[in-house]
Amino acid sequence: MTIIEPVKPLKASAAFLDRDGVINKEVNYCHKISEFELVEGIVDVLLSLQKKFTHLIVVTNQAGIGRGYYSEQQFQTLTQWMTAHLRSLGITVTHVYFCPHHLSGIPPFNIECECRKPKPGMIMSALEKYNIDPAASVLIGDKVSDLQAAMAANLSQAWLVGTGHPVGQADIEVSDHYFPTMSDLEHFLNEGYVSEIQGR
Ligand SMILES: [Mg+2]
Ligand SMILES: [Zn+2]
């Protein structure tokens, strides 16, 4: 009798994305649809990422909730609008993780949490929930704290974009790649990235 070993399912991959300064233009404490404007070129980048990775997952610090500037409900309303808008453009976001905490916020949000980037808690939750291989996954952020979260979660690459917060040379040196614009990233995804990963 032949015993057929169950095939271990292949692990998934993910592109993790910061939100503010990556998906939408950086506005201090963006929480309204009227303040939400897509970064130029992000739609093409998301469409390309979605061809290369199993999941698109957003990981966003939302200290404005903890500080009482806007409510979790307002954040969720904007999130639902954002994901529906992206879906109408052919882009599926698997999950939006957010951290509402800040030490100088108001109770119950003023805690030392494990999810606020540069800590990797949001990424770690996604790796487990969706059976994602960190070595097959990347993160795109506009701040060093995004990159540090990716590194702490052992993602294969942490990419910095110049579409949000001002970027300096010291920030660039922390990243695996720096893309001043989304069209630079788009070019890299279509020309360079596949051979780079296959060479690992
Ligand atoms: Mg950001
Ligand atoms: Zn948190």
PDB file of C-alpha atoms and ligand atoms in Angstrom:
ATOM      1  CA  MET A   1       0.000   0.000   0.000  1.00  0.00           C
ATOM      2  CA  THR A   2       1.330   3.375  -0.928  1.00  0.00           C
ATOM      3  CA  ILE A   3       1.075   6.043   1.691  1.00  0.00           C
ATOM      4  CA  ILE A   4       0.620   9.389   0.079  1.00  0.00           C
ATOM      5  CA  GLU A   5       2.201  12.069   2.167  1.00  0.00           C
ATOM      6  CA  PRO A   6       0.042  15.147   2.455  1.00  0.00           C
ATOM      7  CA  VAL A   7       1.549  17.939   0.426  1.00  0.00           C
ATOM      8  CA  LYS A   8       2.626  20.729   2.679  1.00  0.00           C
ATOM      9  CA  PRO A   9       0.969  23.839   1.313  1.00  0.00           C
ATOM     10  CA  LEU A  10       3.404  26.364  -0.069  1.00  0.00           C
ATOM     11  CA  LYS A  11       3.705  29.467   1.997  1.00  0.00           C
ATOM     12  CA  ALA A  12       2.270  32.664   0.648  1.00  0.00           C
ATOM     13  CA  SER A  13       4.170  35.884   0.018  1.00  0.00           C
ATOM     14  CA  ALA A  14       3.218  39.479   0.733  1.00  0.00           C
ATOM     15  CA  ALA A  15       4.030  43.045  -0.119  1.00  0.00           C
ATOM     16  CA  PHE A  16       3.549  45.031   3.081  1.00  0.00           C
ATOM     17  CA  LEU A  17       2.715  48.683   2.586  1.00  0.00           C
ATOM     18  CA  ASP A  18       2.742  51.648   4.884  1.00  0.00           C
ATOM     19  CA  ARG A  19      -0.292  53.826   4.166  1.00  0.00           C
ATOM     20  CA  ASP A  20       0.431  57.533   4.675  1.00  0.00           C
ATOM     21  CA  GLY A  21       3.109  58.744   2.285  1.00  0.00           C
ATOM     22  CA  VAL A  22       3.021  55.501   0.315  1.00  0.00           C
ATOM     23  CA  ILE A  23      -0.581  54.847  -0.747  1.00  0.00           C
ATOM     24  CA  ASN A  24      -1.989  58.297  -0.016  1.00  0.00           C
ATOM     25  CA  LYS A  25      -0.198  61.620   0.095  1.00  0.00           C
ATOM     26  CA  GLU A  26       1.203  62.469   3.506  1.00  0.00           C
ATOM     27  CA  VAL A  27      -1.157  64.782   5.387  1.00  0.00           C
ATOM     28  CA  ASN A  28      -0.837  65.189   9.135  1.00  0.00           C
ATOM     29  CA  TYR A  29      -3.309  62.761  10.720  1.00  0.00           C
ATOM     30  CA  CYS A  30      -5.265  62.039   7.535  1.00  0.00           C
ATOM     31  CA  HIS A  31      -8.648  60.661   8.579  1.00  0.00           C
ATOM     32  CA  LYS A  32     -11.204  62.006   6.104  1.00  0.00           C
ATOM     33  CA  ILE A  33     -12.000  60.873   2.589  1.00  0.00           C
ATOM     34  CA  SER A  34     -11.633  64.511   1.498  1.00  0.00           C
ATOM     35  CA  GLU A  35      -8.018  64.467   2.759  1.00  0.00           C
ATOM     36  CA  PHE A  36      -7.183  61.174   1.088  1.00  0.00           C
ATOM     37  CA  GLU A  37      -5.372  61.608  -2.223  1.00  0.00           C
ATOM     38  CA  LEU A  38      -3.541  58.726  -3.894  1.00  0.00           C
ATOM     39  CA  VAL A  39       0.213  59.087  -4.405  1.00  0.00           C
ATOM     40  CA  GLU A  40       1.026  59.545  -8.079  1.00  0.00           C
ATOM     41  CA  GLY A  41       1.815  56.195  -9.684  1.00  0.00           C
ATOM     42  CA  ILE A  42       0.759  54.023  -6.724  1.00  0.00           C
ATOM     43  CA  VAL A  43      -2.056  52.320  -8.657  1.00  0.00           C
ATOM     44  CA  ASP A  44       0.345  50.887 -11.257  1.00  0.00           C
ATOM     45  CA  VAL A  45       2.751  49.846  -8.495  1.00  0.00           C
ATOM     46  CA  LEU A  46      -0.021  48.025  -6.604  1.00  0.00           C
ATOM     47  CA  LEU A  47      -1.143  46.270  -9.791  1.00  0.00           C
ATOM     48  CA  SER A  48       2.448  45.120 -10.411  1.00  0.00           C
ATOM     49  CA  LEU A  49       2.969  44.044  -6.789  1.00  0.00           C
ATOM     50  CA  GLN A  50      -0.222  42.043  -6.906  1.00  0.00           C
ATOM     51  CA  LYS A  51       1.170  39.995  -9.809  1.00  0.00           C
ATOM     52  CA  LYS A  52       4.307  39.125  -7.831  1.00  0.00           C
ATOM     53  CA  PHE A  53       2.989  38.612  -4.294  1.00  0.00           C
ATOM     54  CA  THR A  54       0.093  36.594  -2.922  1.00  0.00           C
ATOM     55  CA  HIS A  55      -1.100  39.402  -0.644  1.00  0.00           C
ATOM     56  CA  LEU A  56      -1.064  43.170  -0.401  1.00  0.00           C
ATOM     57  CA  ILE A  57      -1.182  44.048   3.301  1.00  0.00           C
ATOM     58  CA  VAL A  58      -1.283  47.536   4.800  1.00  0.00           C
ATOM     59  CA  VAL A  59       0.465  48.169   8.131  1.00  0.00           C
ATOM     60  CA  THR A  60      -0.178  51.664   9.445  1.00  0.00           C
ATOM     61  CA  ASN A  61       0.537  53.515  12.691  1.00  0.00           C
ATOM     62  CA  GLN A  62      -2.550  55.535  13.584  1.00  0.00           C
ATOM     63  CA  ALA A  63      -1.513  57.382  16.716  1.00  0.00           C
ATOM     64  CA  GLY A  64      -4.169  59.978  15.907  1.00  0.00           C
ATOM     65  CA  ILE A  65      -6.682  57.511  17.370  1.00  0.00           C
ATOM     66  CA  GLY A  66      -4.708  57.192  20.609  1.00  0.00           C
ATOM     67  CA  ARG A  67      -4.232  60.928  20.815  1.00  0.00           C
ATOM     68  CA  GLY A  68      -7.973  61.468  20.398  1.00  0.00           C
ATOM     69  CA  TYR A  69      -7.684  63.383  17.117  1.00  0.00           C
ATOM     70  CA  TYR A  70     -10.106  60.987  15.420  1.00  0.00           C
ATOM     71  CA  SER A  71     -11.954  57.829  16.376  1.00  0.00           C
ATOM     72  CA  GLU A  72     -11.335  54.237  15.424  1.00  0.00           C
ATOM     73  CA  GLN A  73     -14.713  54.355  13.663  1.00  0.00           C
ATOM     74  CA  GLN A  74     -13.570  57.287  11.523  1.00  0.00           C
ATOM     75  CA  PHE A  75     -10.426  55.332  10.650  1.00  0.00           C
ATOM     76  CA  GLN A  76     -12.487  52.272   9.702  1.00  0.00           C
ATOM     77  CA  THR A  77     -14.842  54.341   7.556  1.00  0.00           C
ATOM     78  CA  LEU A  78     -11.868  55.725   5.625  1.00  0.00           C
ATOM     79  CA  THR A  79     -10.336  52.237   5.381  1.00  0.00           C
ATOM     80  CA  GLN A  80     -13.515  50.765   3.937  1.00  0.00           C
ATOM     81  CA  TRP A  81     -13.714  53.590   1.403  1.00  0.00           C
ATOM     82  CA  MET A  82     -10.028  53.127   0.492  1.00  0.00           C
ATOM     83  CA  THR A  83     -10.248  49.375  -0.016  1.00  0.00           C
ATOM     84  CA  ALA A  84     -13.456  49.708  -2.071  1.00  0.00           C
ATOM     85  CA  HIS A  85     -11.881  52.434  -4.201  1.00  0.00           C
ATOM     86  CA  LEU A  86      -8.773  50.314  -4.799  1.00  0.00           C
ATOM     87  CA  ARG A  87     -10.956  47.297  -5.603  1.00  0.00           C
ATOM     88  CA  SER A  88     -12.742  49.360  -8.252  1.00  0.00           C
ATOM     89  CA  LEU A  89      -9.278  49.857  -9.808  1.00  0.00           C
ATOM     90  CA  GLY A  90      -8.595  46.105  -9.794  1.00  0.00           C
ATOM     91  CA  ILE A  91      -6.535  46.023  -6.591  1.00  0.00           C
ATOM     92  CA  THR A  92      -7.307  43.679  -3.711  1.00  0.00           C
ATOM     93  CA  VAL A  93      -5.946  44.563  -0.284  1.00  0.00           C
ATOM     94  CA  THR A  94      -6.024  41.439   1.875  1.00  0.00           C
ATOM     95  CA  HIS A  95      -5.926  43.172   5.263  1.00  0.00           C
ATOM     96  CA  VAL A  96      -5.344  46.606   6.782  1.00  0.00           C
ATOM     97  CA  TYR A  97      -3.535  46.367  10.128  1.00  0.00           C
ATOM     98  CA  PHE A  98      -3.367  49.504  12.255  1.00  0.00           C
ATOM     99  CA  CYS A  99      -1.854  50.520  15.575  1.00  0.00           C
ATOM    100  CA  PRO A 100      -3.982  53.031  17.507  1.00  0.00           C
ATOM    101  CA  HIS A 101      -1.515  53.356  20.387  1.00  0.00           C
ATOM    102  CA  HIS A 102       0.774  56.109  21.579  1.00  0.00           C
ATOM    103  CA  LEU A 103       2.443  56.512  24.966  1.00  0.00           C
ATOM    104  CA  SER A 104       1.341  60.141  25.177  1.00  0.00           C
ATOM    105  CA  GLY A 105      -2.195  59.290  24.095  1.00  0.00           C
ATOM    106  CA  ILE A 106      -5.350  58.889  26.148  1.00  0.00           C
ATOM    107  CA  PRO A 107      -6.526  55.701  27.935  1.00  0.00           C
ATOM    108  CA  PRO A 108      -6.815  52.928  26.860  1.00  0.00           C
ATOM    109  CA  PHE A 109      -4.416  53.724  24.039  1.00  0.00           C
ATOM    110  CA  ASN A 110      -1.471  55.053  26.065  1.00  0.00           C
ATOM    111  CA  ILE A 111       0.341  51.754  26.341  1.00  0.00           C
ATOM    112  CA  GLU A 112       3.703  50.377  25.281  1.00  0.00           C
ATOM    113  CA  CYS A 113       2.298  48.065  22.600  1.00  0.00           C
ATOM    114  CA  GLU A 114       3.932  45.519  20.318  1.00  0.00           C
ATOM    115  CA  CYS A 115       2.287  46.800  17.154  1.00  0.00           C
ATOM    116  CA  ARG A 116       3.510  50.371  16.740  1.00  0.00           C
ATOM    117  CA  LYS A 117       6.258  50.460  14.121  1.00  0.00           C
ATOM    118  CA  PRO A 118       9.278  50.177  14.404  1.00  0.00           C
ATOM    119  CA  LYS A 119       8.031  47.125  16.309  1.00  0.00           C
ATOM    120  CA  PRO A 120       7.036  44.253  14.018  1.00  0.00           C
ATOM    121  CA  GLY A 121       3.753  43.212  15.702  1.00  0.00           C
ATOM    122  CA  MET A 122       1.425  44.026  12.805  1.00  0.00           C
ATOM    123  CA  ILE A 123       3.663  42.220  10.315  1.00  0.00           C
ATOM    124  CA  MET A 124       4.070  39.228  12.637  1.00  0.00           C
ATOM    125  CA  SER A 125       0.275  38.935  12.992  1.00  0.00           C
ATOM    126  CA  ALA A 126      -0.108  38.875   9.215  1.00  0.00           C
ATOM    127  CA  LEU A 127       2.680  36.310   8.717  1.00  0.00           C
ATOM    128  CA  GLU A 128       0.873  33.952  11.059  1.00  0.00           C
ATOM    129  CA  LYS A 129      -2.698  34.609   9.948  1.00  0.00           C
ATOM    130  CA  TYR A 130      -2.003  34.200   6.225  1.00  0.00           C
ATOM    131  CA  ASN A 131       0.856  31.642   6.404  1.00  0.00           C
ATOM    132  CA  ILE A 132       3.234  34.098   4.757  1.00  0.00           C
ATOM    133  CA  ASP A 133       6.920  33.384   4.241  1.00  0.00           C
ATOM    134  CA  PRO A 134       8.839  36.466   5.416  1.00  0.00           C
ATOM    135  CA  ALA A 135      11.777  35.519   3.183  1.00  0.00           C
ATOM    136  CA  ALA A 136       9.494  35.863   0.149  1.00  0.00           C
ATOM    137  CA  SER A 137       8.035  39.179   1.288  1.00  0.00           C
ATOM    138  CA  VAL A 138       8.924  42.859   1.152  1.00  0.00           C
ATOM    139  CA  LEU A 139       7.845  46.137   2.752  1.00  0.00           C
ATOM    140  CA  ILE A 140       7.464  49.567   1.206  1.00  0.00           C
ATOM    141  CA  GLY A 141       7.571  52.564   3.523  1.00  0.00           C
ATOM    142  CA  ASP A 142       8.466  56.242   3.659  1.00  0.00           C
ATOM    143  CA  LYS A 143      10.142  56.233   7.094  1.00  0.00           C
ATOM    144  CA  VAL A 144      12.980  54.381   8.756  1.00  0.00           C
ATOM    145  CA  SER A 145      10.544  53.090  11.402  1.00  0.00           C
ATOM    146  CA  ASP A 146       8.723  51.212   8.619  1.00  0.00           C
ATOM    147  CA  LEU A 147      11.980  49.659   7.445  1.00  0.00           C
ATOM    148  CA  GLN A 148      12.974  48.718  10.998  1.00  0.00           C
ATOM    149  CA  ALA A 149       9.661  46.877  11.480  1.00  0.00           C
ATOM    150  CA  ALA A 150      10.320  44.927   8.270  1.00  0.00           C
ATOM    151  CA  MET A 151      13.816  43.999   9.408  1.00  0.00           C
ATOM    152  CA  ALA A 152      12.605  42.934  12.851  1.00  0.00           C
ATOM    153  CA  ALA A 153      10.101  40.631  11.108  1.00  0.00           C
ATOM    154  CA  ASN A 154      12.860  39.195   8.870  1.00  0.00           C
ATOM    155  CA  LEU A 155      11.261  40.280   5.611  1.00  0.00           C
ATOM    156  CA  SER A 156      13.564  39.800   2.627  1.00  0.00           C
ATOM    157  CA  GLN A 157      13.690  43.471   1.665  1.00  0.00           C
ATOM    158  CA  ALA A 158      12.703  46.879   3.016  1.00  0.00           C
ATOM    159  CA  TRP A 159      12.182  49.515   0.351  1.00  0.00           C
ATOM    160  CA  LEU A 160      12.090  53.238   0.995  1.00  0.00           C
ATOM    161  CA  VAL A 161      10.103  55.627  -1.196  1.00  0.00           C
ATOM    162  CA  GLY A 162      10.513  59.375  -1.444  1.00  0.00           C
ATOM    163  CA  THR A 163       6.805  60.048  -1.872  1.00  0.00           C
ATOM    164  CA  GLY A 164       6.036  60.857   1.775  1.00  0.00           C
ATOM    165  CA  HIS A 165       8.186  62.134   4.598  1.00  0.00           C
ATOM    166  CA  PRO A 166      11.423  63.910   3.645  1.00  0.00           C
ATOM    167  CA  VAL A 167      14.168  61.335   3.113  1.00  0.00           C
ATOM    168  CA  GLY A 168      17.841  61.846   3.975  1.00  0.00           C
ATOM    169  CA  GLN A 169      20.993  59.923   3.148  1.00  0.00           C
ATOM    170  CA  ALA A 170      20.981  58.186   6.551  1.00  0.00           C
ATOM    171  CA  ASP A 171      17.451  56.897   5.817  1.00  0.00           C
ATOM    172  CA  ILE A 172      18.475  55.636   2.395  1.00  0.00           C
ATOM    173  CA  GLU A 173      21.363  53.719   3.914  1.00  0.00           C
ATOM    174  CA  VAL A 174      18.973  51.758   6.133  1.00  0.00           C
ATOM    175  CA  SER A 175      16.945  50.616   3.117  1.00  0.00           C
ATOM    176  CA  ASP A 176      17.643  47.807   0.666  1.00  0.00           C
ATOM    177  CA  HIS A 177      16.493  50.066  -2.157  1.00  0.00           C
ATOM    178  CA  TYR A 178      15.415  53.674  -2.417  1.00  0.00           C
ATOM    179  CA  PHE A 179      12.889  54.828  -5.000  1.00  0.00           C
ATOM    180  CA  PRO A 180      12.391  58.598  -5.254  1.00  0.00           C
ATOM    181  CA  THR A 181       9.106  58.156  -7.142  1.00  0.00           C
ATOM    182  CA  MET A 182       6.558  55.405  -7.686  1.00  0.00           C
ATOM    183  CA  SER A 183       7.519  55.243 -11.353  1.00  0.00           C
ATOM    184  CA  ASP A 184      11.074  54.345 -10.248  1.00  0.00           C
ATOM    185  CA  LEU A 185       9.626  51.511  -8.175  1.00  0.00           C
ATOM    186  CA  GLU A 186       7.347  50.446 -11.006  1.00  0.00           C
ATOM    187  CA  HIS A 187      10.321  50.272 -13.360  1.00  0.00           C
ATOM    188  CA  PHE A 188      12.277  48.200 -10.851  1.00  0.00           C
ATOM    189  CA  LEU A 189       9.378  45.777 -10.361  1.00  0.00           C
ATOM    190  CA  ASN A 190       9.071  45.225 -14.080  1.00  0.00           C
ATOM    191  CA  GLU A 191      12.745  45.226 -15.035  1.00  0.00           C
ATOM    192  CA  GLY A 192      14.934  44.301 -12.130  1.00  0.00           C
ATOM    193  CA  TYR A 193      13.233  42.645  -9.230  1.00  0.00           C
ATOM    194  CA  VAL A 194      12.469  39.201 -10.594  1.00  0.00           C
ATOM    195  CA  SER A 195      16.075  38.438 -11.557  1.00  0.00           C
ATOM    196  CA  GLU A 196      17.272  39.826  -8.253  1.00  0.00           C
ATOM    197  CA  ILE A 197      15.051  37.527  -6.202  1.00  0.00           C
ATOM    198  CA  GLN A 198      15.750  34.517  -8.426  1.00  0.00           C
ATOM    199  CA  GLY A 199      19.439  35.101  -7.816  1.00  0.00           C
ATOM    200  CA  ARG A 200      19.016  34.564  -4.065  1.00  0.00           C
TER     201      ARG A 200
HETATM  202 MG    MG B   1       4.164  56.801   6.292  1.00  0.00          MG
HETATM  203 ZN    ZN B   2      -0.011  49.414  18.940  1.00  0.00          ZN
END
